Coordinates of C-alpha atoms and ligand atoms in Angstrom, one line a residue:
X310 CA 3.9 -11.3 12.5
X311 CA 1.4 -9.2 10.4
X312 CA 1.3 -5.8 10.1
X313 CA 0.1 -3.3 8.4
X314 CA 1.6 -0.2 6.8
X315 CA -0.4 3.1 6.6
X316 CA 0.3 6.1 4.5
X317 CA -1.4 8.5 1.8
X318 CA -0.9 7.1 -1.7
X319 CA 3.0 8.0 -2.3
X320 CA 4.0 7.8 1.2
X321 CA 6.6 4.4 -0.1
X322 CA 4.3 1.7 1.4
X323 CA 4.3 -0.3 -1.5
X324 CA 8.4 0.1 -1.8
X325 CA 8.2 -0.7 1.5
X326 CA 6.6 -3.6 1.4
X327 CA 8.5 -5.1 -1.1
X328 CA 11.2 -4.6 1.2
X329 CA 10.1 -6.2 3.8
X330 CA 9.0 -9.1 2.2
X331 CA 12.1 -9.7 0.8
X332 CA 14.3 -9.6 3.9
X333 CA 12.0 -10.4 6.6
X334 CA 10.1 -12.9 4.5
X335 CA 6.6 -11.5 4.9
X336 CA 3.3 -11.7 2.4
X337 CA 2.2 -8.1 0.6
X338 CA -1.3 -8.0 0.7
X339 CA -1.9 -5.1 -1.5
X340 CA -5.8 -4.5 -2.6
X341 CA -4.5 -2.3 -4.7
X342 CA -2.5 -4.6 -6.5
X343 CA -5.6 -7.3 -6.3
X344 CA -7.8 -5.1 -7.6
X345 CA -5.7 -4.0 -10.4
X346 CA -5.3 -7.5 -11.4
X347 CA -9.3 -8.1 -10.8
X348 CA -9.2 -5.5 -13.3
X349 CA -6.7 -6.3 -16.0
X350 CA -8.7 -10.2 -15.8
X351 CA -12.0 -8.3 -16.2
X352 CA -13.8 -10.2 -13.5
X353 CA -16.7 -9.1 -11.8
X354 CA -14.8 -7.4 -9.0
X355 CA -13.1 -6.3 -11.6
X356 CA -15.6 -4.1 -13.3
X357 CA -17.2 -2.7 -10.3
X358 CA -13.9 -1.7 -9.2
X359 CA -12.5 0.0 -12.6
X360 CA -14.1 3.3 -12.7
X361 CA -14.1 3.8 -9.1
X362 CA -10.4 3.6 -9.3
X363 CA -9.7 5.8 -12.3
X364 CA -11.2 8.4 -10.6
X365 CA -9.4 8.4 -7.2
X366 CA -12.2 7.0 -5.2
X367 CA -12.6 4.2 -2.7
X368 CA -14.3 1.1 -4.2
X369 CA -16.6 -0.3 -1.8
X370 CA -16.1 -1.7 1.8
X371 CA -17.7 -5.0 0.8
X372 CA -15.9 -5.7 -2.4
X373 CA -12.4 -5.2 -0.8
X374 CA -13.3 -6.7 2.4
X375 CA -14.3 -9.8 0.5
X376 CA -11.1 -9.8 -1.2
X377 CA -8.9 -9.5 1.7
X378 CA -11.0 -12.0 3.4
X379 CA -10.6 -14.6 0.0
X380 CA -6.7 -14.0 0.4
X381 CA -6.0 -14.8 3.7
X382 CA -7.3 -18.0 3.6
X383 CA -4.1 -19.1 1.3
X384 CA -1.8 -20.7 3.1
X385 CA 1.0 -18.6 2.2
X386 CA -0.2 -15.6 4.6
X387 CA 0.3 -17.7 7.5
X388 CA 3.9 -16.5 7.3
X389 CA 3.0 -13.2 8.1
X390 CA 1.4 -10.0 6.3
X391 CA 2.3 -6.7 5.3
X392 CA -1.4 -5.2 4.3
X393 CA -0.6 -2.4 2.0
X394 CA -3.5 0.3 1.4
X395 CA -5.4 -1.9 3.6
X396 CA -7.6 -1.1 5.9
X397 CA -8.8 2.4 4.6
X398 CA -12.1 3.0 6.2
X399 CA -13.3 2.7 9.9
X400 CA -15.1 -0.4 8.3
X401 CA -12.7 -2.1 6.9
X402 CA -10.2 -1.6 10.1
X403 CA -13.8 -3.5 11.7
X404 CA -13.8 -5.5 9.1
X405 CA -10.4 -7.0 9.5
X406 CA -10.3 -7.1 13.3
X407 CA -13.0 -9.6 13.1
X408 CA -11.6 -11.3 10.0
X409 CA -8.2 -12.0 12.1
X410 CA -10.2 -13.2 15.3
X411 CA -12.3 -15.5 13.4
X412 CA -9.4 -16.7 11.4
X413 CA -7.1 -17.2 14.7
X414 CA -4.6 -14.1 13.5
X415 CA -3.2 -11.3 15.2
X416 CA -2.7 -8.1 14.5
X417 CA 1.0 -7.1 15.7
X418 CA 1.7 -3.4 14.6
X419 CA 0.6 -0.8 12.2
X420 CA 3.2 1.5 11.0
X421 CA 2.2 5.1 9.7
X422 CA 4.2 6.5 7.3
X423 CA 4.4 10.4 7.5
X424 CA 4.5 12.6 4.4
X425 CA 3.8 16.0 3.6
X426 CA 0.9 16.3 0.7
X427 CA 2.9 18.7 -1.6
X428 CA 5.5 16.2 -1.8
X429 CA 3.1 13.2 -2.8
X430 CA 1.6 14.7 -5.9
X431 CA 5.2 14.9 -7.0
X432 CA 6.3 11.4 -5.9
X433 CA 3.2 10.2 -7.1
X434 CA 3.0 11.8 -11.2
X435 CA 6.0 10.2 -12.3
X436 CA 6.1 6.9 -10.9
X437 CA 6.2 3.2 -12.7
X438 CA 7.1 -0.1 -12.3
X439 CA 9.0 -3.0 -14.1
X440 CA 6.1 -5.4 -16.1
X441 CA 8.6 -8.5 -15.1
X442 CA 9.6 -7.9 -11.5
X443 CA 7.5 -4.6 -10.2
X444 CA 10.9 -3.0 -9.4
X445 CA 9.5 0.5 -8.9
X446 CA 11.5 3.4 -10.7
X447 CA 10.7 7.3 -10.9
X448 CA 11.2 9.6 -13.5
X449 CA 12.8 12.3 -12.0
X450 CA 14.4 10.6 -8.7
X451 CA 15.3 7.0 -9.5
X452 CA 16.0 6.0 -13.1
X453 CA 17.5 2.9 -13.7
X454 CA 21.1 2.5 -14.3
X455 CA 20.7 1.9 -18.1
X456 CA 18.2 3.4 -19.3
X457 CA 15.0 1.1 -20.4
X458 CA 16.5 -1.8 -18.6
X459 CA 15.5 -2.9 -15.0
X460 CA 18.2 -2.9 -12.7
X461 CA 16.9 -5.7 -10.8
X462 CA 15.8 -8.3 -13.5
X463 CA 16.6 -6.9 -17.2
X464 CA 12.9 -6.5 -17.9
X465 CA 12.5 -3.9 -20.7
X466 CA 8.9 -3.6 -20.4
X467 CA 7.6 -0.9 -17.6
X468 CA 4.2 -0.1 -16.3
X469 CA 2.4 3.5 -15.6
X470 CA -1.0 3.3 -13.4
X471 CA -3.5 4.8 -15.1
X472 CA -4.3 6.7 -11.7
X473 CA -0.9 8.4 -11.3
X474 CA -1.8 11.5 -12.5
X475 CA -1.9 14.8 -10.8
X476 CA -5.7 15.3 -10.7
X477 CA -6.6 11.7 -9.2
X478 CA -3.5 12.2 -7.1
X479 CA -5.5 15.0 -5.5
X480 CA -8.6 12.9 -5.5
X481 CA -7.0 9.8 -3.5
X482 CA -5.5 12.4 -1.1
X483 CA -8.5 13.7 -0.3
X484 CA -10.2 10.2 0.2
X485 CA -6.8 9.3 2.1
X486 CA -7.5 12.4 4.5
X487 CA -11.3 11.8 5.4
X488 CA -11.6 8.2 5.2
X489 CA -8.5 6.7 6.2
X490 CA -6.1 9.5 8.4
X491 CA -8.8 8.9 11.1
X492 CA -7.6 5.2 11.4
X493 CA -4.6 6.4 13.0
X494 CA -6.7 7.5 16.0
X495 CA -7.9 4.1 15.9
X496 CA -4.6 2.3 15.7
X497 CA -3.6 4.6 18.4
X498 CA -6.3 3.3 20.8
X499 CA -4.9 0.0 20.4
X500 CA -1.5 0.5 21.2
X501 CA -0.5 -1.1 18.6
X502 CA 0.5 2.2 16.5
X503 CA 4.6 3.4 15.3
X504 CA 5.0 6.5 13.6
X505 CA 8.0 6.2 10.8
X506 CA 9.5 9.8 9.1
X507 CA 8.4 8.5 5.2
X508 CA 10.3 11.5 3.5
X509 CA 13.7 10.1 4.7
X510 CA 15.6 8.2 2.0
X511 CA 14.2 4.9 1.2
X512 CA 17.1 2.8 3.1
X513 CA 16.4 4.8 5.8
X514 CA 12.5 4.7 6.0
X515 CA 13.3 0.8 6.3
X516 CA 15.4 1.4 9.4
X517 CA 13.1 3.0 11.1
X518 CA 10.0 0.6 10.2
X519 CA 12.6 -2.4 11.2
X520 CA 12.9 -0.3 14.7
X521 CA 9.5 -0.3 15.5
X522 CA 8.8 -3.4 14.7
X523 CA 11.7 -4.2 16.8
X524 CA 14.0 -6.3 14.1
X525 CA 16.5 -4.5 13.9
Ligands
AMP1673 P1 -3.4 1.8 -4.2 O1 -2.6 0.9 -5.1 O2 -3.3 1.3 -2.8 O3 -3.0 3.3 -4.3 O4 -4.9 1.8 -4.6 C1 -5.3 2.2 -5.9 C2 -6.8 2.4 -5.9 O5 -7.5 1.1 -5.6 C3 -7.4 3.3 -4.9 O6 -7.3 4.7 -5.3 C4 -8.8 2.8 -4.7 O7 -9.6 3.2 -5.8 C5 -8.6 1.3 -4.8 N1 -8.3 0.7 -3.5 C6 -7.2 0.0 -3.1 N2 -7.3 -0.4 -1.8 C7 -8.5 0.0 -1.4 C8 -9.2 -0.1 -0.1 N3 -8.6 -0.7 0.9 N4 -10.5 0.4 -0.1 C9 -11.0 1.0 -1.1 N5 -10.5 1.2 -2.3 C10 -9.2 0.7 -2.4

């Protein structure tokens, strides 16, 4: 099965994801993640993509197209994908419609996650990650147990994206509204298109996305 999961930035895909891979067994495909890593390795991608990001913009359709492309031609993704924060432009939902029909894939569901804006800046400015296991923690709604110590692996070492700040918050929500809301009129026309409540409680949001994609 591969799906993907839509949402402004905050709306949980990412946590989601995670989820999802765990128990249903799926692949993330976060370009995101990918080009945070292009990034951090100072490729070429890399170092078109760097300022782009840091200021809440979209890097380009080609480089992320190319990257999506590049990754699902591991063998890994042929148990199924989650695409997180992929596609975000008419173009790219193009882009991957041919990508899956030349690379004999289809394209099962796309989940939207609903969220109101003021609520995202908040989710958003606050957020990090365990370095070891990418547990994602909060630092007003979900510290972990002990403090400094990753509930999940003991990892004492935690991440902050340098984009998680309020003003390129407001930047990727504006991107988020004009170039990637309209793909839910897209998805829509497929039939292909579930709505999911994303301000519910995290165990919750995952019922309703295992509901619509009809495992639970
Ligand atoms: P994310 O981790 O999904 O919030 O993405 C972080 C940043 O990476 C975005 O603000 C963009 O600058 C860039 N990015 C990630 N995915 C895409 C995409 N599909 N298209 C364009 N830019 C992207």
């Amino acid at each position: 099965m591969n799906i993907i999961l839509l949402g402004p930035p905050g709306a949980g895909k990412g946590t989601q994801a995670r989820i999802l891979m765990d128990t249903i067994g799926f692949v993330q495909l976060s370009t995101g993640d990918m080009l945070r890593a292009a990034v951090a390795a100072g490729t070429e991608v890399g170092k078109k993509a760097k300022a782009v990001m840091e200021a809440g913009q979209l890097v380009s359709d080609e480089i992320v197209i190319g990257v999506v492309s590049d990754r699902l031609d591991e063998p890994d993704t042929k148990a199924g994908v989650i695409f997180d924060g992929f596609p975000r432009t008419a173009a790219q939902a193009e882009a991957l419609d041919r990508l899956m029909a030349e690379k004999g894939l289809t394209l099962d569901a796309v989940v939207s996650m609903e969220v109101d804006d003021e609520l995202l800046v908040d989710r958003v400015s606050g957020r990090y990650t365990c370095a070891g296991c990418g547990e994602g923690y909060h630092d007003r709604h979900k510290q972990p147990a002990k403090a400094g110590v990753c509930d999940s692996c003991g990892g004492t070492e935690f991440n902050r994206r340098a984009d998680d700040n309020a003003e390129t918050v407001r930047a990727r929500l504006e991107a988020y509204h004009f170039e990637t809301a309209p793909l839910i009129d897209y998805y829509t026309g497929t039939g292909k298109l579930r709505m999911v409540d994303g301000m519910a409680e995290i165990d919750e949001v995952t019922r309703s996305i295992r509901k619509a994609l009809g495992q639970d």
